[in-house]
Short mmCIF file of C-alpha atoms and ligand atoms in Angstrom, two decimals:
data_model
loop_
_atom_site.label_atom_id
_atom_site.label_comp_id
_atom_site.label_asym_id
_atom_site.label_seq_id
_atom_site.Cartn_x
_atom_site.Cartn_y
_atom_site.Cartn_z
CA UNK A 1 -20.44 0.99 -30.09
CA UNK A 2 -19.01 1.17 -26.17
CA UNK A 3 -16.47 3.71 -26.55
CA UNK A 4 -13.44 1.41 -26.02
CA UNK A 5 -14.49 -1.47 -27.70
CA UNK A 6 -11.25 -2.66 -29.49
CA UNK A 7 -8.71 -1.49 -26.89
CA UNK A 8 -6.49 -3.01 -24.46
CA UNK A 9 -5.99 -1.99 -21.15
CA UNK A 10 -3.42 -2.44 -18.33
CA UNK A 11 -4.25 -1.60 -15.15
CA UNK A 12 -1.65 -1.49 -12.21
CA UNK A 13 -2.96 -2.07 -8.69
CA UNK A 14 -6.35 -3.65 -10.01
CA UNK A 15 -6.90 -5.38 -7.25
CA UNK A 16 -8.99 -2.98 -5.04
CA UNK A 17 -9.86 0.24 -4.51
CA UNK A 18 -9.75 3.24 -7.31
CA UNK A 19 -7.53 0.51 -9.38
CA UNK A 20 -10.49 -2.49 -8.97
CA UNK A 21 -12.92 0.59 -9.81
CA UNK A 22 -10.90 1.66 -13.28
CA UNK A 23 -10.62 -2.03 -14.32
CA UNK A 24 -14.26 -2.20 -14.19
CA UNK A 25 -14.97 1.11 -15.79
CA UNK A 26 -13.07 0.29 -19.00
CA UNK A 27 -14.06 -3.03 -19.36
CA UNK A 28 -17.47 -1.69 -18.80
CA UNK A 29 -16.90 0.56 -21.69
CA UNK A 30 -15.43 -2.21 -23.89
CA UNK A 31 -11.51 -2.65 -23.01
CA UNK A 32 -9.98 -5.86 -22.81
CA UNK A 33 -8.00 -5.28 -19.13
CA UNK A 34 -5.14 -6.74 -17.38
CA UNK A 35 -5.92 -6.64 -13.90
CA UNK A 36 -2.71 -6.25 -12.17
CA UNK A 37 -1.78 -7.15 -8.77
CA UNK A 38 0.95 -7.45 -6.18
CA UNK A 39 -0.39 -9.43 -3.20
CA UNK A 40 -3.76 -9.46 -3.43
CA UNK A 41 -4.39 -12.16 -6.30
CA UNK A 42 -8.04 -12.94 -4.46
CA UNK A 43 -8.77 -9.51 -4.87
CA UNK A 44 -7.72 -9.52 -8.39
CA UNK A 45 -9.24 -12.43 -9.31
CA UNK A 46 -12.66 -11.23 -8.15
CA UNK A 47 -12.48 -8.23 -10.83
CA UNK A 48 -11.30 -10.51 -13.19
CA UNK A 49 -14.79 -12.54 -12.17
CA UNK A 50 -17.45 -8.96 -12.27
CA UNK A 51 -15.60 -8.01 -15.59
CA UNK A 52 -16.16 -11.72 -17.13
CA UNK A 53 -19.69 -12.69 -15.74
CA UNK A 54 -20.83 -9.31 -16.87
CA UNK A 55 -19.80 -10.37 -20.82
CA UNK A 56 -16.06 -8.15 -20.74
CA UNK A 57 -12.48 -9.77 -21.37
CA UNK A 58 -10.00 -9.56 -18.41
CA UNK A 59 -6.98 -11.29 -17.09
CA UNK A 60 -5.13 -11.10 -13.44
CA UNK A 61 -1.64 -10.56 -13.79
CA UNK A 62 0.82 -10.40 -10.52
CA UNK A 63 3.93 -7.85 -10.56
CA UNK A 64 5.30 -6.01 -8.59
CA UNK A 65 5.77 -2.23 -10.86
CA UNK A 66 8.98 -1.24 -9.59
CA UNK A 67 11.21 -4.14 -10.81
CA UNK A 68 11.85 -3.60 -13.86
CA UNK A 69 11.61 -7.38 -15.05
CA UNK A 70 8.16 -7.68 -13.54
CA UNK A 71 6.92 -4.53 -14.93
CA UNK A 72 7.78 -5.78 -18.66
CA UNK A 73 6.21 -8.79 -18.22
CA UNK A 74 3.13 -7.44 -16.83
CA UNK A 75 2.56 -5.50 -20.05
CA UNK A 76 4.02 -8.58 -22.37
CA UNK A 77 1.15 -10.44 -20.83
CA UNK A 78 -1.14 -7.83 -22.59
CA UNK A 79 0.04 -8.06 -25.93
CA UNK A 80 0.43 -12.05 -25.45
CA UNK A 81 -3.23 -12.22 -23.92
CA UNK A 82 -5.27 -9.91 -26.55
CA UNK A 83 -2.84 -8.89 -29.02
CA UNK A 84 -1.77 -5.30 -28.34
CA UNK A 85 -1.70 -2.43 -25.92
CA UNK A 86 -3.83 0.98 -26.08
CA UNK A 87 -3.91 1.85 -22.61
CA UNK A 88 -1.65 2.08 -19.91
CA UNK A 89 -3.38 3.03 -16.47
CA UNK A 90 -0.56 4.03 -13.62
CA UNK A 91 -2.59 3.49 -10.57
CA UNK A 92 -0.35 1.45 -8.16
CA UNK A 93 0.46 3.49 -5.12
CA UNK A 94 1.54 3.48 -1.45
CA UNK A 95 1.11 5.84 0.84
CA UNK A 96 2.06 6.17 4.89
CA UNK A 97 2.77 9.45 6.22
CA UNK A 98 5.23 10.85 8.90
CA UNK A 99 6.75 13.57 10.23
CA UNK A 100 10.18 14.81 9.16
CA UNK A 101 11.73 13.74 11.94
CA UNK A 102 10.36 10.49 11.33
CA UNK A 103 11.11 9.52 7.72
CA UNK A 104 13.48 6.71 7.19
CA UNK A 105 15.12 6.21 3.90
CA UNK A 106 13.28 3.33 3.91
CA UNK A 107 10.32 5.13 4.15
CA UNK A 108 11.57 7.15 1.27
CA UNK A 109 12.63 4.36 -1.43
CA UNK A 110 9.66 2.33 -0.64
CA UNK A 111 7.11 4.90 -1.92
CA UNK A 112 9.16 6.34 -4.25
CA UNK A 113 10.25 2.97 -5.41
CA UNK A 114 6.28 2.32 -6.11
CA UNK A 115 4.95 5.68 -6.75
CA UNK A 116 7.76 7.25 -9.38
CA UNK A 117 10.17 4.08 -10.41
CA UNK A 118 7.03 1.95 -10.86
CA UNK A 119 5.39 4.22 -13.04
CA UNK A 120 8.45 4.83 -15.20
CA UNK A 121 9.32 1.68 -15.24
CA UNK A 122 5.45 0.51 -16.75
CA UNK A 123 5.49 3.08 -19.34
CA UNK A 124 9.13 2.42 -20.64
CA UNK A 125 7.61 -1.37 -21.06
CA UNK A 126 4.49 -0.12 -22.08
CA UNK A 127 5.79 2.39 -24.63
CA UNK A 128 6.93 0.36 -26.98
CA UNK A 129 3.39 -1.55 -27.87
CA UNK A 130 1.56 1.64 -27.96
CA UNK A 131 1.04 2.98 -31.33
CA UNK A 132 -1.11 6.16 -32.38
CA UNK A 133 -4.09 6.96 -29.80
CA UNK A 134 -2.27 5.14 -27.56
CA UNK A 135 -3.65 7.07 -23.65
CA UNK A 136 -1.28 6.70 -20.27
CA UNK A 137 -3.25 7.94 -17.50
CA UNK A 138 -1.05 8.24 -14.41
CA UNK A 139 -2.95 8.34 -10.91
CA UNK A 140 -1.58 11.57 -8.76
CA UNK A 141 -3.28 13.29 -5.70
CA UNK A 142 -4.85 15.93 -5.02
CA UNK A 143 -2.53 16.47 -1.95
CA UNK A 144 0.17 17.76 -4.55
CA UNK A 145 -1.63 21.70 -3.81
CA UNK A 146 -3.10 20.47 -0.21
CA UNK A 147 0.83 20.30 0.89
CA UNK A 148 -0.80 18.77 4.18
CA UNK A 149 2.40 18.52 7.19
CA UNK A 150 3.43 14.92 7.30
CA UNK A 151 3.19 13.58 3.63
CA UNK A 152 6.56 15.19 1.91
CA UNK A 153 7.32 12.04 0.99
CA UNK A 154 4.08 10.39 -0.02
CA UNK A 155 3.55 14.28 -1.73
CA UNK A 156 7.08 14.57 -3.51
CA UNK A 157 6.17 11.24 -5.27
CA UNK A 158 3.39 12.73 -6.76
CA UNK A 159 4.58 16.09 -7.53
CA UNK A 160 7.53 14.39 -9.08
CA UNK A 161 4.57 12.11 -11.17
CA UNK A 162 2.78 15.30 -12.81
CA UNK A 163 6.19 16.83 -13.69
CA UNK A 164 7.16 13.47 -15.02
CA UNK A 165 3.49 13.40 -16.27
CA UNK A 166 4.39 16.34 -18.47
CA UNK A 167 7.70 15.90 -20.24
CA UNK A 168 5.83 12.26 -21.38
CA UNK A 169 3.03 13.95 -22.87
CA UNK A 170 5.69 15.88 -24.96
CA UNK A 171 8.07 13.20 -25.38
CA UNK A 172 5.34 10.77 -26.76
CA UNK A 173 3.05 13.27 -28.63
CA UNK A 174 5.52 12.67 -31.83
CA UNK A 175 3.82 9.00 -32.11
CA UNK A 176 0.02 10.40 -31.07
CA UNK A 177 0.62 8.84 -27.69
CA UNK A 178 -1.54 10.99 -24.88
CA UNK A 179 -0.34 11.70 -21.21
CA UNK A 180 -2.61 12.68 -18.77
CA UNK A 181 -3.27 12.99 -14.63
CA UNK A 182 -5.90 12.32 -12.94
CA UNK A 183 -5.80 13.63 -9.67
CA UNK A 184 -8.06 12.48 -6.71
CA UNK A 185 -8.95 14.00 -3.51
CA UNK A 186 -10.33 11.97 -0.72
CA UNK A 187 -11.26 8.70 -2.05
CA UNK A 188 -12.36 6.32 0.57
CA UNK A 189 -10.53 2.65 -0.52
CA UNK A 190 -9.06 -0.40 1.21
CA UNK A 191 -5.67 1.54 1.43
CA UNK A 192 -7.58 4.35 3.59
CA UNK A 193 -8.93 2.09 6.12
CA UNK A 194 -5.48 0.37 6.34
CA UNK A 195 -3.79 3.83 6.34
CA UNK A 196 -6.39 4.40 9.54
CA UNK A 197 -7.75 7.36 7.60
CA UNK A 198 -11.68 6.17 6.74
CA UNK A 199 -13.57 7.29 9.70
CA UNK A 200 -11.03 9.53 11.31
CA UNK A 201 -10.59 13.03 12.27
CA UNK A 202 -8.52 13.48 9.30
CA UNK A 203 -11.22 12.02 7.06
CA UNK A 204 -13.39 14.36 8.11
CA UNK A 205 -10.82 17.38 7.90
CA UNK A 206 -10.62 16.44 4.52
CA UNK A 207 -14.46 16.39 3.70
CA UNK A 208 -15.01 19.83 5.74
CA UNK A 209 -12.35 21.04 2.84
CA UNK A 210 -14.62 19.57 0.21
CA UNK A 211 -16.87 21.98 -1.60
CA UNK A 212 -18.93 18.77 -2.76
CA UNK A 213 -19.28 17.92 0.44
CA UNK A 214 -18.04 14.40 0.83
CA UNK A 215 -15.84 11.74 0.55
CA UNK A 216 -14.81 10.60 -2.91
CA UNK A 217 -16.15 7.23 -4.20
CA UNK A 218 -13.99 4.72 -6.16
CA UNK A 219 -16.19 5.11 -9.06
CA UNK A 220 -15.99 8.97 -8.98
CA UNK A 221 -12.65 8.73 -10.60
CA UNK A 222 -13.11 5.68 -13.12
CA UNK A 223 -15.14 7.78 -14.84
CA UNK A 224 -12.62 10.40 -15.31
CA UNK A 225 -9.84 7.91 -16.67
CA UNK A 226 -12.33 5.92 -19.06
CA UNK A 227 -13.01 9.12 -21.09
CA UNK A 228 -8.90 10.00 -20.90
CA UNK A 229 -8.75 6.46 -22.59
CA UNK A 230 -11.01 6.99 -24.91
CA UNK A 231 -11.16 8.63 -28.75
CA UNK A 232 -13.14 11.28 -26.82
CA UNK A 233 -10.21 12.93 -25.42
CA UNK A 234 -7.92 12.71 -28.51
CA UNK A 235 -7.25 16.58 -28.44
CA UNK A 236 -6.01 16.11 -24.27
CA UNK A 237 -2.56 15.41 -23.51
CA UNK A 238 -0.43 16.71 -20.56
CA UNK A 239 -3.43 17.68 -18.29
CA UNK A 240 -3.83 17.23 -14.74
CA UNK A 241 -8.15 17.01 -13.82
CA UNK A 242 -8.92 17.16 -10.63
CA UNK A 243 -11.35 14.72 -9.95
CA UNK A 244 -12.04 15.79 -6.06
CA UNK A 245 -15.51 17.17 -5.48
CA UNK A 246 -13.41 20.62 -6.04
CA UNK A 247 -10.64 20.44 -3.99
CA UNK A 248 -7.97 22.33 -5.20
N1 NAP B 301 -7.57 6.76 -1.69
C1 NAP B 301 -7.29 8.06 -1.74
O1 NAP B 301 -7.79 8.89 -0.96
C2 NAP B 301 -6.36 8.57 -2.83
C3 NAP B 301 -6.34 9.94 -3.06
C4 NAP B 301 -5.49 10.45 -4.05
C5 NAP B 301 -4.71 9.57 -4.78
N2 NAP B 301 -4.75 8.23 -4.54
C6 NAP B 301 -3.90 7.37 -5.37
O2 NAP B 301 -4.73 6.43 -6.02
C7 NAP B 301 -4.02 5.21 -6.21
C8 NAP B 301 -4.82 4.06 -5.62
O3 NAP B 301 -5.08 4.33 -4.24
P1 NAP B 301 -6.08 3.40 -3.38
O4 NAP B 301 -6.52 4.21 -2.23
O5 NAP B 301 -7.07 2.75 -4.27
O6 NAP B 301 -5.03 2.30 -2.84
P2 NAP B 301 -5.24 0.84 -2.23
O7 NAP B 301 -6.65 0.57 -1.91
O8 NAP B 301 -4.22 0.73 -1.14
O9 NAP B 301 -4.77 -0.09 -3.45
C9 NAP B 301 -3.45 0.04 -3.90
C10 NAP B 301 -3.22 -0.87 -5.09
O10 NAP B 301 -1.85 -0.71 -5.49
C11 NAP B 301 -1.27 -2.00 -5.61
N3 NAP B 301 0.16 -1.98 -5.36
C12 NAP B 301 0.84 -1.60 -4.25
N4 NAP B 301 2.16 -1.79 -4.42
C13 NAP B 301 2.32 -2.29 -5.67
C14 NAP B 301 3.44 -2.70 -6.43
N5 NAP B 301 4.68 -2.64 -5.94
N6 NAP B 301 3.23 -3.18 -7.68
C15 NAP B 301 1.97 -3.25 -8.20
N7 NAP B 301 0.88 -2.89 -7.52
C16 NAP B 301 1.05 -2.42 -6.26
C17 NAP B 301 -2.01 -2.86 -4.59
O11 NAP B 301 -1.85 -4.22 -4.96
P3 NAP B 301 -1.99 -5.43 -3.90
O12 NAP B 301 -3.13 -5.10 -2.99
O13 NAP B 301 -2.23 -6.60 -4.77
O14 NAP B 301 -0.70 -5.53 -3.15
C18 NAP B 301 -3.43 -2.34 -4.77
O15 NAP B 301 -4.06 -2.95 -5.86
C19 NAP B 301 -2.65 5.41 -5.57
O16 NAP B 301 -1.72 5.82 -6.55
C20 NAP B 301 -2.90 6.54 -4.59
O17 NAP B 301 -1.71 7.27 -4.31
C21 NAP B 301 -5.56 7.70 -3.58
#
């Protein structure tokens, strides 16, 4: 038996890059998914289409995590779709960088608003449909020990996301629900060629710092967050893996 066979899944920001890449990992491995997006429905749809032609259950489901309205709906659509809720993947993120001289408090709320609120806001909705062996897997970075000048911002949100990461995993273990991080170095995605990051100088600054020796793949980290939402890892809760070609 695939090792998820049974469970549903929501994933947020499904509709490329590490997100696309978990959507397909879990469904690969049995999970009924929500593929959630925010603008890109084509993108969405097309997991939604590998997941189905290749035998697995999925549905594309546009919100935007950090209204609050949206977010609860995303993960109603779940429980209306396939009848409950067993995993809750936290992978929608933004990130833009500047100096402190530039950041805006625009700058500010708008990742935050994503990054922290949205993932709050998903697991409050989520919470209450997840029963015993329930797994949250929250998506952090690796850049929370890199402290590399020019991402406080983008950085605070996910410092702030393993510390919030934590008090979850104790505040849910009561009801057998598991909180984990997974934390990526490098990965190259459609957000790092927008970001202007795949094939720059700071691309490779970050591979020269990679004892693996290069750039993380989409499908390095699925892996990672498929066994966190499986049975497999029913003794893990409140960890943060590295999942980085050892970056640390
Ligand atoms: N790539 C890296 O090197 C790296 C390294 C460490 C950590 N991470 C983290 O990994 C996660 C995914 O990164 P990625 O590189 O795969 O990003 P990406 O290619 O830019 O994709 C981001 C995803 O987030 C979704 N999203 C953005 N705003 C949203 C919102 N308000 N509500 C719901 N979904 C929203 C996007 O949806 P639409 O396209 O539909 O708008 C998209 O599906 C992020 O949390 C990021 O911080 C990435």
């Amino acid at each position: 038996m695939s090792k998820l066979e049974g469970k549903v899944a929501v994933v947020t920001g499904a509709s490329k890059g590490i997100g696309a890449a978990i959507a397909k990992a879990l469904a690969k491995n049995g999970a009924a998914v929500v593929v959630n997006y925010a603008s890109s429905k084509a993108g969405a749809d097309a997991v939604v289409d590998t997941i189905t032609a290749a035998g697995g259950r999925a549905v594309a489901v546009r919100a935007d995590v950090s209204q609050a309205a949206q977010a609860r709906d995303l993960v109603e659509a779940a429980v209306q779709q396939f009848g409950r809720l067993d995993v809750l993947v936290n992978n929608s993120g933004v990130y833009e960088f500047a100096a402190i001289e530039e950041v805006t408090e625009e700058h500010y709320r708008r990742i935050f608003d994503v990054n922290v609120l949205g993932v709050l806001l998903a697991t409050q909705a989520a919470a209450k449909h997840l029963g015993e062996g329930g797994s949250i897997i929250n998506i952090s970075s690796a850049v929370t020990d890199a402290l590399t000048p020019t991402t406080a911002v983008y950085t605070g949100t996910k410092g702030a996301l393993n510390a919030i990461s934590g008090v979850l995993a104790n505040e849910l273990a009561p009801r057998k629900i598991r909180v984990n991080v997974v934390s990526p170095g490098y990965v190259v995605t459609e957000g790092t060629h927008t970001a202007g990051i795949a094939g720059s100088e700071m691309e490779a600054g970050f591979v020269a710092q990679t004892p693996l020796g290069r750039s993380g793949q989409p499908d390095d980290i699925a892996g990672v967050v498929a066994f966190l939402a499986s049975d497999d890892a029913r003794w893990v809760t409140g960890e943060v893996i590295n999942a980085s070609g050892g970056v640390r």
